[in-house]
mmCIF file of C-alpha atoms in Angstrom:
data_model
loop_
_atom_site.group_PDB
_atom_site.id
_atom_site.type_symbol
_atom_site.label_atom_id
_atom_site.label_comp_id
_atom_site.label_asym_id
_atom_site.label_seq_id
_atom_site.Cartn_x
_atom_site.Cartn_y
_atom_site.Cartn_z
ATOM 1 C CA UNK A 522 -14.620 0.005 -22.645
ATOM 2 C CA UNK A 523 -11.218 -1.490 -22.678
ATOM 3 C CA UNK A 524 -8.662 -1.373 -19.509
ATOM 4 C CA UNK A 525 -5.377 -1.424 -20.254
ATOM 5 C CA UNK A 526 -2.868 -3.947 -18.068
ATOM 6 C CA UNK A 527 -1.278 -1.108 -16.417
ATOM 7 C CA UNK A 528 -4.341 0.820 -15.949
ATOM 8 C CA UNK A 529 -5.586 -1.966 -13.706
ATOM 9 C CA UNK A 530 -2.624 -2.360 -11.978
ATOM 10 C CA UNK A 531 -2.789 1.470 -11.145
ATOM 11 C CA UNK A 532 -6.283 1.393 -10.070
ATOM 12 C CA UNK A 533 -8.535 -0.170 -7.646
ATOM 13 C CA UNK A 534 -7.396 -3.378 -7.852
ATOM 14 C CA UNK A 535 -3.558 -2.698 -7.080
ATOM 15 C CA UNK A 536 -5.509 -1.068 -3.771
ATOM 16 C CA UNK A 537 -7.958 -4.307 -2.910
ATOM 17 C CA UNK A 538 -4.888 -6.448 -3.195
ATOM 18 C CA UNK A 539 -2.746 -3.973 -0.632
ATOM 19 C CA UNK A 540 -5.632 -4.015 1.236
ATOM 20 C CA UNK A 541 -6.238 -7.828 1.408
ATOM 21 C CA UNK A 542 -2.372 -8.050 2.875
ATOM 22 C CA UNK A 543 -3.081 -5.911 5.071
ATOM 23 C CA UNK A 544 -1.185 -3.209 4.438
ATOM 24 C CA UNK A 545 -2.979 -0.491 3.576
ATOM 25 C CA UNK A 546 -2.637 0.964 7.400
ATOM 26 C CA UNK A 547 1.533 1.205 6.648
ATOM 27 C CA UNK A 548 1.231 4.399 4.126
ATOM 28 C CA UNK A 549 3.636 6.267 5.336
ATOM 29 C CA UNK A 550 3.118 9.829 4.332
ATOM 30 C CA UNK A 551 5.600 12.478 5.439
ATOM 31 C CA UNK A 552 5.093 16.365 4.400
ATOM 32 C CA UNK A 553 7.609 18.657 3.346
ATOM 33 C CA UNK A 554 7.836 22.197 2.073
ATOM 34 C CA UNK A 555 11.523 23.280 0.203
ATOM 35 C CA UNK A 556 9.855 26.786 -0.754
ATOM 36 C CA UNK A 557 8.626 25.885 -4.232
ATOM 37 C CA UNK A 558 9.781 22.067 -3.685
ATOM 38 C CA UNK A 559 7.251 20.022 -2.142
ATOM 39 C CA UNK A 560 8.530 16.904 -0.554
ATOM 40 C CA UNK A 561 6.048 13.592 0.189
ATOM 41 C CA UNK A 562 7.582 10.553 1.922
ATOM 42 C CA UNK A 563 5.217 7.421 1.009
ATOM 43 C CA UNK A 564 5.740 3.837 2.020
ATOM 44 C CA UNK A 565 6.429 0.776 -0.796
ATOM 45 C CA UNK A 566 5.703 -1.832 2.709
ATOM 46 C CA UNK A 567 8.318 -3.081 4.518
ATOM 47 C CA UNK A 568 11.031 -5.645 4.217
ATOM 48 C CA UNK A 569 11.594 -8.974 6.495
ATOM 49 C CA UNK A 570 15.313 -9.418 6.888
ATOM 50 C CA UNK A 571 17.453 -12.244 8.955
ATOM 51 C CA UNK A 572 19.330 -9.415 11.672
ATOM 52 C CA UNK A 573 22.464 -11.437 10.823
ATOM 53 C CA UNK A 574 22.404 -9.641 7.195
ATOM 54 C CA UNK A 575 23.222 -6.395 8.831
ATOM 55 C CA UNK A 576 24.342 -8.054 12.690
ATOM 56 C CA UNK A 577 26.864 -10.851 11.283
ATOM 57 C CA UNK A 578 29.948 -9.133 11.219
ATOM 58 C CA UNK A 579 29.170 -6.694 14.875
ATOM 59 C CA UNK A 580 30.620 -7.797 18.092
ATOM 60 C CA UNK A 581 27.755 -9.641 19.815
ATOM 61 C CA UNK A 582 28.889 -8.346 23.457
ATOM 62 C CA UNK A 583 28.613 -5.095 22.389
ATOM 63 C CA UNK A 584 25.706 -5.185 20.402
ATOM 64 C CA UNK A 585 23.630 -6.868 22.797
ATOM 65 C CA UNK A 586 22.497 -3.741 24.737
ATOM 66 C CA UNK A 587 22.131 -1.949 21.298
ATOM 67 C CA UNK A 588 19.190 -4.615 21.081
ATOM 68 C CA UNK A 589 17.885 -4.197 23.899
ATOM 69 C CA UNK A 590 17.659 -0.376 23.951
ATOM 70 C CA UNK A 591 15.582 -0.525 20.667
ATOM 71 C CA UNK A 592 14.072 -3.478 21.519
ATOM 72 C CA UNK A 593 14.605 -5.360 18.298
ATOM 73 C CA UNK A 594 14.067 -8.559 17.305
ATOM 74 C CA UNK A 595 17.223 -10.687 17.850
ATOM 75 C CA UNK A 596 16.547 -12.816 14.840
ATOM 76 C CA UNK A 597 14.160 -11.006 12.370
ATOM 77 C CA UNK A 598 14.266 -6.841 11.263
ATOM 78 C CA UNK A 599 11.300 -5.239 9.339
ATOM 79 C CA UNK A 600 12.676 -2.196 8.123
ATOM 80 C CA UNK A 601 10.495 -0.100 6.314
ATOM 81 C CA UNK A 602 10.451 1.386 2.436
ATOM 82 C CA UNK A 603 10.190 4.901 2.405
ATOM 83 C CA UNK A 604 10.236 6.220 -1.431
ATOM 84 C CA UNK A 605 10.410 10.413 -1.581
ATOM 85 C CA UNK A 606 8.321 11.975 -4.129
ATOM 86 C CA UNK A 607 9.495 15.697 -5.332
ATOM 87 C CA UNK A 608 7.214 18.114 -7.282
ATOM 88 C CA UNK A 609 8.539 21.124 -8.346
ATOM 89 C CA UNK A 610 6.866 23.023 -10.594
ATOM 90 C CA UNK A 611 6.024 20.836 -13.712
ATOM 91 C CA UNK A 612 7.963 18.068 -12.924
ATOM 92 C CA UNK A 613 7.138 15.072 -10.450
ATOM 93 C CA UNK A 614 10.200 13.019 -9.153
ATOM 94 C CA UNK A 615 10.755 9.680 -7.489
ATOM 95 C CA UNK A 616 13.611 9.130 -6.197
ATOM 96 C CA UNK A 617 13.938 5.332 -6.201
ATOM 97 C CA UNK A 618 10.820 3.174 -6.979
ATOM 98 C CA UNK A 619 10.628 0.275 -4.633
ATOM 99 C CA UNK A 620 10.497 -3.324 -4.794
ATOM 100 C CA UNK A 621 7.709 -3.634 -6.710
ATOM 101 C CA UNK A 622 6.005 -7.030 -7.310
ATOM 102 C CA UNK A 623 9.071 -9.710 -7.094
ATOM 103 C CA UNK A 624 11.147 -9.404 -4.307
ATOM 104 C CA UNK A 625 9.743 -9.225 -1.089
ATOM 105 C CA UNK A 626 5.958 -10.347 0.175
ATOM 106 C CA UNK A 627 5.366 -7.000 2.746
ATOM 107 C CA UNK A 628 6.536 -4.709 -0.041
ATOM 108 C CA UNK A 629 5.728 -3.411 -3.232
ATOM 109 C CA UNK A 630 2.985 -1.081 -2.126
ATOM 110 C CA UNK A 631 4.430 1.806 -3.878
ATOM 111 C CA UNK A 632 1.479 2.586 -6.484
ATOM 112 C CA UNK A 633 -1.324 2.488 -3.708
ATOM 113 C CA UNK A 634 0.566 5.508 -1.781
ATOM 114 C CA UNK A 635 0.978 7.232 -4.272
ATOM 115 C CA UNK A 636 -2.722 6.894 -5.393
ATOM 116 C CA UNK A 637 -3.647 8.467 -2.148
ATOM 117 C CA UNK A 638 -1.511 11.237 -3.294
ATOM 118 C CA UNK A 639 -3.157 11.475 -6.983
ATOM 119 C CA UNK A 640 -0.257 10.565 -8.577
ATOM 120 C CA UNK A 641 -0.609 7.875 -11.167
ATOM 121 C CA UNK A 642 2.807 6.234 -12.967
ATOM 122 C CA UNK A 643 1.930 8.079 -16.021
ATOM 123 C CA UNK A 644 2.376 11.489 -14.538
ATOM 124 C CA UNK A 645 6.155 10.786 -12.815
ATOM 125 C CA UNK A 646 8.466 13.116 -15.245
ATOM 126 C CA UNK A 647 11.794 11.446 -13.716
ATOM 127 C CA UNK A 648 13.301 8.701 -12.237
ATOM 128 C CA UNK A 649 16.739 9.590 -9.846
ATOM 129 C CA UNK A 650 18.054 6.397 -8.592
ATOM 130 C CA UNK A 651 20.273 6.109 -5.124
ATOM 131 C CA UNK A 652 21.573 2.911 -6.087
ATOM 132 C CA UNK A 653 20.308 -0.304 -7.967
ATOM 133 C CA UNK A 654 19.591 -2.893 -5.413
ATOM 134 C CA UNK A 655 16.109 -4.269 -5.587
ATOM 135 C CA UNK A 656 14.504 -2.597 -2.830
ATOM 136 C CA UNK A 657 15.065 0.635 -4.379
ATOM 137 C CA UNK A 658 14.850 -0.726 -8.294
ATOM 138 C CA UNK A 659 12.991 -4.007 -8.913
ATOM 139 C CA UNK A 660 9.410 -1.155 -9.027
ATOM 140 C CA UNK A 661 10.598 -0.441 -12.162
ATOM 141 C CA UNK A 662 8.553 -2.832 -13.579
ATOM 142 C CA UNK A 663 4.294 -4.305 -13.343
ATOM 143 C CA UNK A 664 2.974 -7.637 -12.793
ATOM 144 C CA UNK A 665 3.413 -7.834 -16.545
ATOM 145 C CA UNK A 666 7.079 -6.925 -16.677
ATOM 146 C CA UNK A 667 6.204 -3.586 -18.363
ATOM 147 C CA UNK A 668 7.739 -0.222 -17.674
ATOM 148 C CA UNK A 669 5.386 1.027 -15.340
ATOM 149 C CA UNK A 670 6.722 4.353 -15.400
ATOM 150 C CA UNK A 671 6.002 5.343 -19.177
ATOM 151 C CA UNK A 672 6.308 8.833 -19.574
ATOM 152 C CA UNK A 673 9.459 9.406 -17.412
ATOM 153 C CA UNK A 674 13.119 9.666 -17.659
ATOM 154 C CA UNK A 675 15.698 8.520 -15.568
ATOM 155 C CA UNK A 676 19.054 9.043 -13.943
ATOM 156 C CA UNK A 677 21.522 7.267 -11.742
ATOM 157 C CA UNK A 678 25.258 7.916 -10.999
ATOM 158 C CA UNK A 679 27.585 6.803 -13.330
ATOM 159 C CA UNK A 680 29.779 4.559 -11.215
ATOM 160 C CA UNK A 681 27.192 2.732 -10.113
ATOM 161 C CA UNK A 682 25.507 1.996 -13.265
ATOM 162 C CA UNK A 683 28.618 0.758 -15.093
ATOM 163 C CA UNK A 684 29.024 -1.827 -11.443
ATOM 164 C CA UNK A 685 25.842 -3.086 -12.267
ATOM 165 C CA UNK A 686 26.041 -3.029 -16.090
ATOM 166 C CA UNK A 687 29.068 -4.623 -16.319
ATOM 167 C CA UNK A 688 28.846 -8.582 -16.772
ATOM 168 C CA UNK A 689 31.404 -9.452 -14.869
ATOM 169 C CA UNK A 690 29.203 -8.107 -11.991
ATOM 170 C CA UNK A 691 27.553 -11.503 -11.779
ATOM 171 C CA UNK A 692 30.036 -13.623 -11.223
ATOM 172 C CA UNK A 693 32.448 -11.169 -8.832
ATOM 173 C CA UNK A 694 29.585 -10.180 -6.365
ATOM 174 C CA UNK A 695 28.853 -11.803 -2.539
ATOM 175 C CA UNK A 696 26.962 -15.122 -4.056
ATOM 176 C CA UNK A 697 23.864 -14.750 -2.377
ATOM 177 C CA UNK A 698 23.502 -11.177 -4.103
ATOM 178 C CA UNK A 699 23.889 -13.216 -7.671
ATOM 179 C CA UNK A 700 20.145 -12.147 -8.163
ATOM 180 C CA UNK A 701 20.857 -8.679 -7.096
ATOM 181 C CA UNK A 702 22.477 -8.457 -9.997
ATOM 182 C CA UNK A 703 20.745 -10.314 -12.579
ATOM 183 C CA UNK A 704 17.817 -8.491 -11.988
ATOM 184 C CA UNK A 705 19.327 -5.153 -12.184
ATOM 185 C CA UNK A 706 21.034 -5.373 -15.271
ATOM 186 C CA UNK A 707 17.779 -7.309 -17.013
ATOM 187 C CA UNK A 708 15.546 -4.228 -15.846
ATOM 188 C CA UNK A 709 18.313 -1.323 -16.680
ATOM 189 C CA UNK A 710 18.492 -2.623 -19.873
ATOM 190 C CA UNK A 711 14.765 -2.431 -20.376
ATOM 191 C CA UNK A 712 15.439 1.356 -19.549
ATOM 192 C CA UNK A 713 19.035 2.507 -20.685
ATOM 193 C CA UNK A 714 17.809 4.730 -24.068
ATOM 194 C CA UNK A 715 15.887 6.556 -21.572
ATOM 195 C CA UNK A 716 18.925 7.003 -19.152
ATOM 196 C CA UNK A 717 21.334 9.540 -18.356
ATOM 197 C CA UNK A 718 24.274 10.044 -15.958
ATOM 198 C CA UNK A 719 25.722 11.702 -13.243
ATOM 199 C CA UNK A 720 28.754 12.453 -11.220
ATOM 200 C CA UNK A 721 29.789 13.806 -7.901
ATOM 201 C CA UNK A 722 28.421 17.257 -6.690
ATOM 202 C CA UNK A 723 26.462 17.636 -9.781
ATOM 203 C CA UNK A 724 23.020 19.617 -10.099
ATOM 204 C CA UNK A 725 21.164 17.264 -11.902
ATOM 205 C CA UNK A 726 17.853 18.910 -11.681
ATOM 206 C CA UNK A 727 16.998 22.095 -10.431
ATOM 207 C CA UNK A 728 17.530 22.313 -6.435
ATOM 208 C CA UNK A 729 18.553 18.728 -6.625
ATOM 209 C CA UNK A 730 22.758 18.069 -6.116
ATOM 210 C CA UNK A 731 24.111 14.609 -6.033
ATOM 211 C CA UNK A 732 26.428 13.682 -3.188
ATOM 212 C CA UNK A 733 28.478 10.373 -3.554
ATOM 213 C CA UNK A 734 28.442 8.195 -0.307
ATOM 214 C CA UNK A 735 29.723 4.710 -1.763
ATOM 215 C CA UNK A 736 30.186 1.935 0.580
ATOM 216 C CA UNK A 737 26.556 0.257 0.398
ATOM 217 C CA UNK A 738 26.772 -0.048 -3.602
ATOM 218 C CA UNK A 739 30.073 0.574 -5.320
ATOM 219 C CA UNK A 740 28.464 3.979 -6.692
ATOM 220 C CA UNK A 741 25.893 4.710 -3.885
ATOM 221 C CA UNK A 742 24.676 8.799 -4.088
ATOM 222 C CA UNK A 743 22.338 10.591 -2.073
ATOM 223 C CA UNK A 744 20.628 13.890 -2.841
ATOM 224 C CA UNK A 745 20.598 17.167 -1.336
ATOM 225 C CA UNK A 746 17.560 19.009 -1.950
ATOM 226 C CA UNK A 747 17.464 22.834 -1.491
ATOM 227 C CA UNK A 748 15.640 26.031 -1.623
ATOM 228 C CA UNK A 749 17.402 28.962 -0.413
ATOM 229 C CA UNK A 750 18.715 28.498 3.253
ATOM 230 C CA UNK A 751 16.692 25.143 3.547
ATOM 231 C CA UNK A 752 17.538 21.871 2.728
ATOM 232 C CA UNK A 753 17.402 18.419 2.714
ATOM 233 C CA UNK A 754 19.205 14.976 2.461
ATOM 234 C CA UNK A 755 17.906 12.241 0.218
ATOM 235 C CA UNK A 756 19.752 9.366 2.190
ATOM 236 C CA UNK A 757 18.839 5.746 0.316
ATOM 237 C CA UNK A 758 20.530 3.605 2.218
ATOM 238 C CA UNK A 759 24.386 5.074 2.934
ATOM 239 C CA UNK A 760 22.686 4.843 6.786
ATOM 240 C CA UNK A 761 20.160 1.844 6.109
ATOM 241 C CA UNK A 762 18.903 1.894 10.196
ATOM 242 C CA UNK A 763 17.890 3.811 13.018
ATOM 243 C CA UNK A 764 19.414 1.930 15.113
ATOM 244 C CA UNK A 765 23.385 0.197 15.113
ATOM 245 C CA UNK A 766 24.470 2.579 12.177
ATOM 246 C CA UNK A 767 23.629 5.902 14.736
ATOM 247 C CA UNK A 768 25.518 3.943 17.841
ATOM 248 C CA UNK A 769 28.379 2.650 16.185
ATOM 249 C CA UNK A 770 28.407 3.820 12.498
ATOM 250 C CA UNK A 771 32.187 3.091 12.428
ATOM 251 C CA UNK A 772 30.975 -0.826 12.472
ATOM 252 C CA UNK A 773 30.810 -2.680 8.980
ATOM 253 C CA UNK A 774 27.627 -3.683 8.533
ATOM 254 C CA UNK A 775 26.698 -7.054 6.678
ATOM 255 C CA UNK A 776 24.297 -5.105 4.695
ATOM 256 C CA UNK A 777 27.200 -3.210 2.590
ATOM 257 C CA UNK A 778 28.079 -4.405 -0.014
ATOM 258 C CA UNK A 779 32.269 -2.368 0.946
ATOM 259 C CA UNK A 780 31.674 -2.482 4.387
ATOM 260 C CA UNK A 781 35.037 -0.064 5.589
ATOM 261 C CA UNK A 782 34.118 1.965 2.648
ATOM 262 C CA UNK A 783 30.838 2.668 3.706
ATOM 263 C CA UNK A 784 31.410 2.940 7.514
ATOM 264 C CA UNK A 785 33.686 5.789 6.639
ATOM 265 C CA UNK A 786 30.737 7.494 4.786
ATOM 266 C CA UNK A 787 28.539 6.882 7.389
ATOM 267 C CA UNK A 788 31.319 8.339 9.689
ATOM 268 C CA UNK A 789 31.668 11.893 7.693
ATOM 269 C CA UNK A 790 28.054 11.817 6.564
ATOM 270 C CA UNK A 791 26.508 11.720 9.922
ATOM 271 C CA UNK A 792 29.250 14.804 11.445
ATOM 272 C CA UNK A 793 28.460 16.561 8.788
ATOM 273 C CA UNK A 794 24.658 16.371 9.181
ATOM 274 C CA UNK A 795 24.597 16.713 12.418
ATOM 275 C CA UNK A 796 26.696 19.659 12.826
ATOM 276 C CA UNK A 797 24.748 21.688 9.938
ATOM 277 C CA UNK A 798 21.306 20.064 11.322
ATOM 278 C CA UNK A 799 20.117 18.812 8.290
ATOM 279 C CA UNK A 800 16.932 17.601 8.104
ATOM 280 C CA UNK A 801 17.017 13.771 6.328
ATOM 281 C CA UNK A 802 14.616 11.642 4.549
ATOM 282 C CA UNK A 803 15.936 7.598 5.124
ATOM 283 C CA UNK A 804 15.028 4.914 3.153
ATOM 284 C CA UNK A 805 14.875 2.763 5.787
ATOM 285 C CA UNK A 806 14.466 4.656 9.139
ATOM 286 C CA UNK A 807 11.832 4.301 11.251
ATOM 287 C CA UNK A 808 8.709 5.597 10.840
ATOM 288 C CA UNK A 809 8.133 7.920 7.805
ATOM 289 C CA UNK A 810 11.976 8.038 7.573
ATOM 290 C CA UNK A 811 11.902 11.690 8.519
ATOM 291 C CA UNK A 812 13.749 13.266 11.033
ATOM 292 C CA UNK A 813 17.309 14.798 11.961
ATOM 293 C CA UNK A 814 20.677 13.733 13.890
ATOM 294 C CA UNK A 815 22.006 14.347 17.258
ATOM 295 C CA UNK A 816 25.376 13.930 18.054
ATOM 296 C CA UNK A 817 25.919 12.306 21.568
ATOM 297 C CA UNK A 818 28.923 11.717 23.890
ATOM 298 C CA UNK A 819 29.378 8.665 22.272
ATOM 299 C CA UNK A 820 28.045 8.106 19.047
ATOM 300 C CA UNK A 821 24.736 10.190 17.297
ATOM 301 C CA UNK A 822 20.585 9.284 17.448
ATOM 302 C CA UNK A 823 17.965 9.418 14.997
ATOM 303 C CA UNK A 824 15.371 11.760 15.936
ATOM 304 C CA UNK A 825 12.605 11.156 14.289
ATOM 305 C CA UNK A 826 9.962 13.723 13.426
ATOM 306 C CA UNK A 827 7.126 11.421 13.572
#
């Protein structure tokens, strides 16, 4: 019998070599019932950053007991992945689909989650995209540089695919994000015939409405995702931490990529959602990414579900 490339790479031995990083134990898995939405939050690893990519630009004196409280590491962050998975009915949604195999060594563990889930590449019906950077993109592909996601379609925001698209991207973006961008446009090419757009406060599936909150990307959205009275925020990365952007969200952030643009989204996003006590699923919070905000006298907290 004859295995195909992919079907390897979806099988067993995607899990032994997981396992063999030692990784397997960081699965994040995250239940949530929308009514007739069911919600899983799964882990693609976790990413090894310098804190200066999101500290640089923070007043130290200030940030200092921000540190401390959380006790992070003054020099390194490990943030991790978490990738929501949607089924509804017939259809099976991603939104965003990790780093995959190329960008960062404690990531890319994507396919084993979902495997403990029963989901195999071949069954995900649609791709919805937050933004293109290659945490959330560079999945798209397999060790082979294949579509790995064959029978789905995908969408992403308008704005933010014509940022990325365009070719003067390349040369205009923060230099040591030139590969942010070369990759992104070499993989949404691979994928554009099977693309379609978005805008704004549009429905663009059912019980799924797109909510711009640019700043991070030029044409960053996250998702609200509803049934009835109940609902909940697909957040990517508009509020990438648990941490600094809850404390002192009005702070640019080296991570953004429009820093005042996005500290005023983080501003509004966070009053809004903690005022109407949305529950939120974050990219890069801690733990399964789950949870909800407080507002405090001065500033708001995650609180984290798990």
């Amino acid at each position: 019998m004859s295995v195909s490339r992919r079907d390897f790479l979806a099988g067993g031995a995607g899990l032994t070599a997981t396992t063999a990083l030692g990784l397997a134990g960081g699965v994040a898995h995250a239940e949530i019932a929308l009514g007739a939405i069911k919600l899983d939050v799964v882990s693609d690893g976790s990413l090894s950053l310098p804190a200066d990519f999101i500290f640089g630009p923070m007043p130290k004196d200030e940030l200092a007991p921000i540190i401390k409280e959380y006790g992070l590491a003054p020099d390194i962050l490990t943030p991790p992945c978490n990738v929501t998975l949607m089924r509804h009915g017939e259809r099976t949604i991603l939104f965003d689909v990790g780093s995959g195999p190329d960008f960062a060594p404690n990531s890319g563990t994507l396919l084993s989650s979902l495997e403990a889930l029963g989901v195999a590449p071949e069954d995900v019906t649609d791709i919805v995209f937050t933004h293109a950077h290659p945490d959330h993109l560079w999945g798209l592909l397999d060790d082979f540089d294949d579509p790995l996601f064959t029978e789905a379609s995908y969408m992403m925001g308008q704005a933010e695919w014509d940022y990325w698209m365009d070719p003067n991207t390349v040369h205009t973006i923060q230099s040591e994000r030139t590969a942010f961008a070369v990759g992104a446009q070499r993989r949404l090419e691979m994928i554009q015939d099977q693309m379609s757009f978005f805008k704004d406060g549009q429905e663009i599936l059912p019980g799924v409405a797109a909510r711009a909150s640019t700043g991070h990307t030029p044409g960053h959205m996250c998702f609200e995702i509803r049934d009835g009275s109940e609902s909940v925020m697909v957040l990517g990365d508009c509020i990438g931490n648990h941490h600094v952007a809850f404390e002192q969200p009005a702070w640019i952030s080296g991570s953004d990529q429009d820093g005042d643009t996005a500290a005023k989204t983080r501003v509004a996003l966070l009053d809004q959602l903690a005022s109407e006590k949305t529950r939120i699923i974050g990219y890069h919070l801690e733990g399964d990414g789950t949870g909800y905000v407080d507002k405090t006298a001065t500033g708001y907290k995650f609180v984290a579900e798990s």
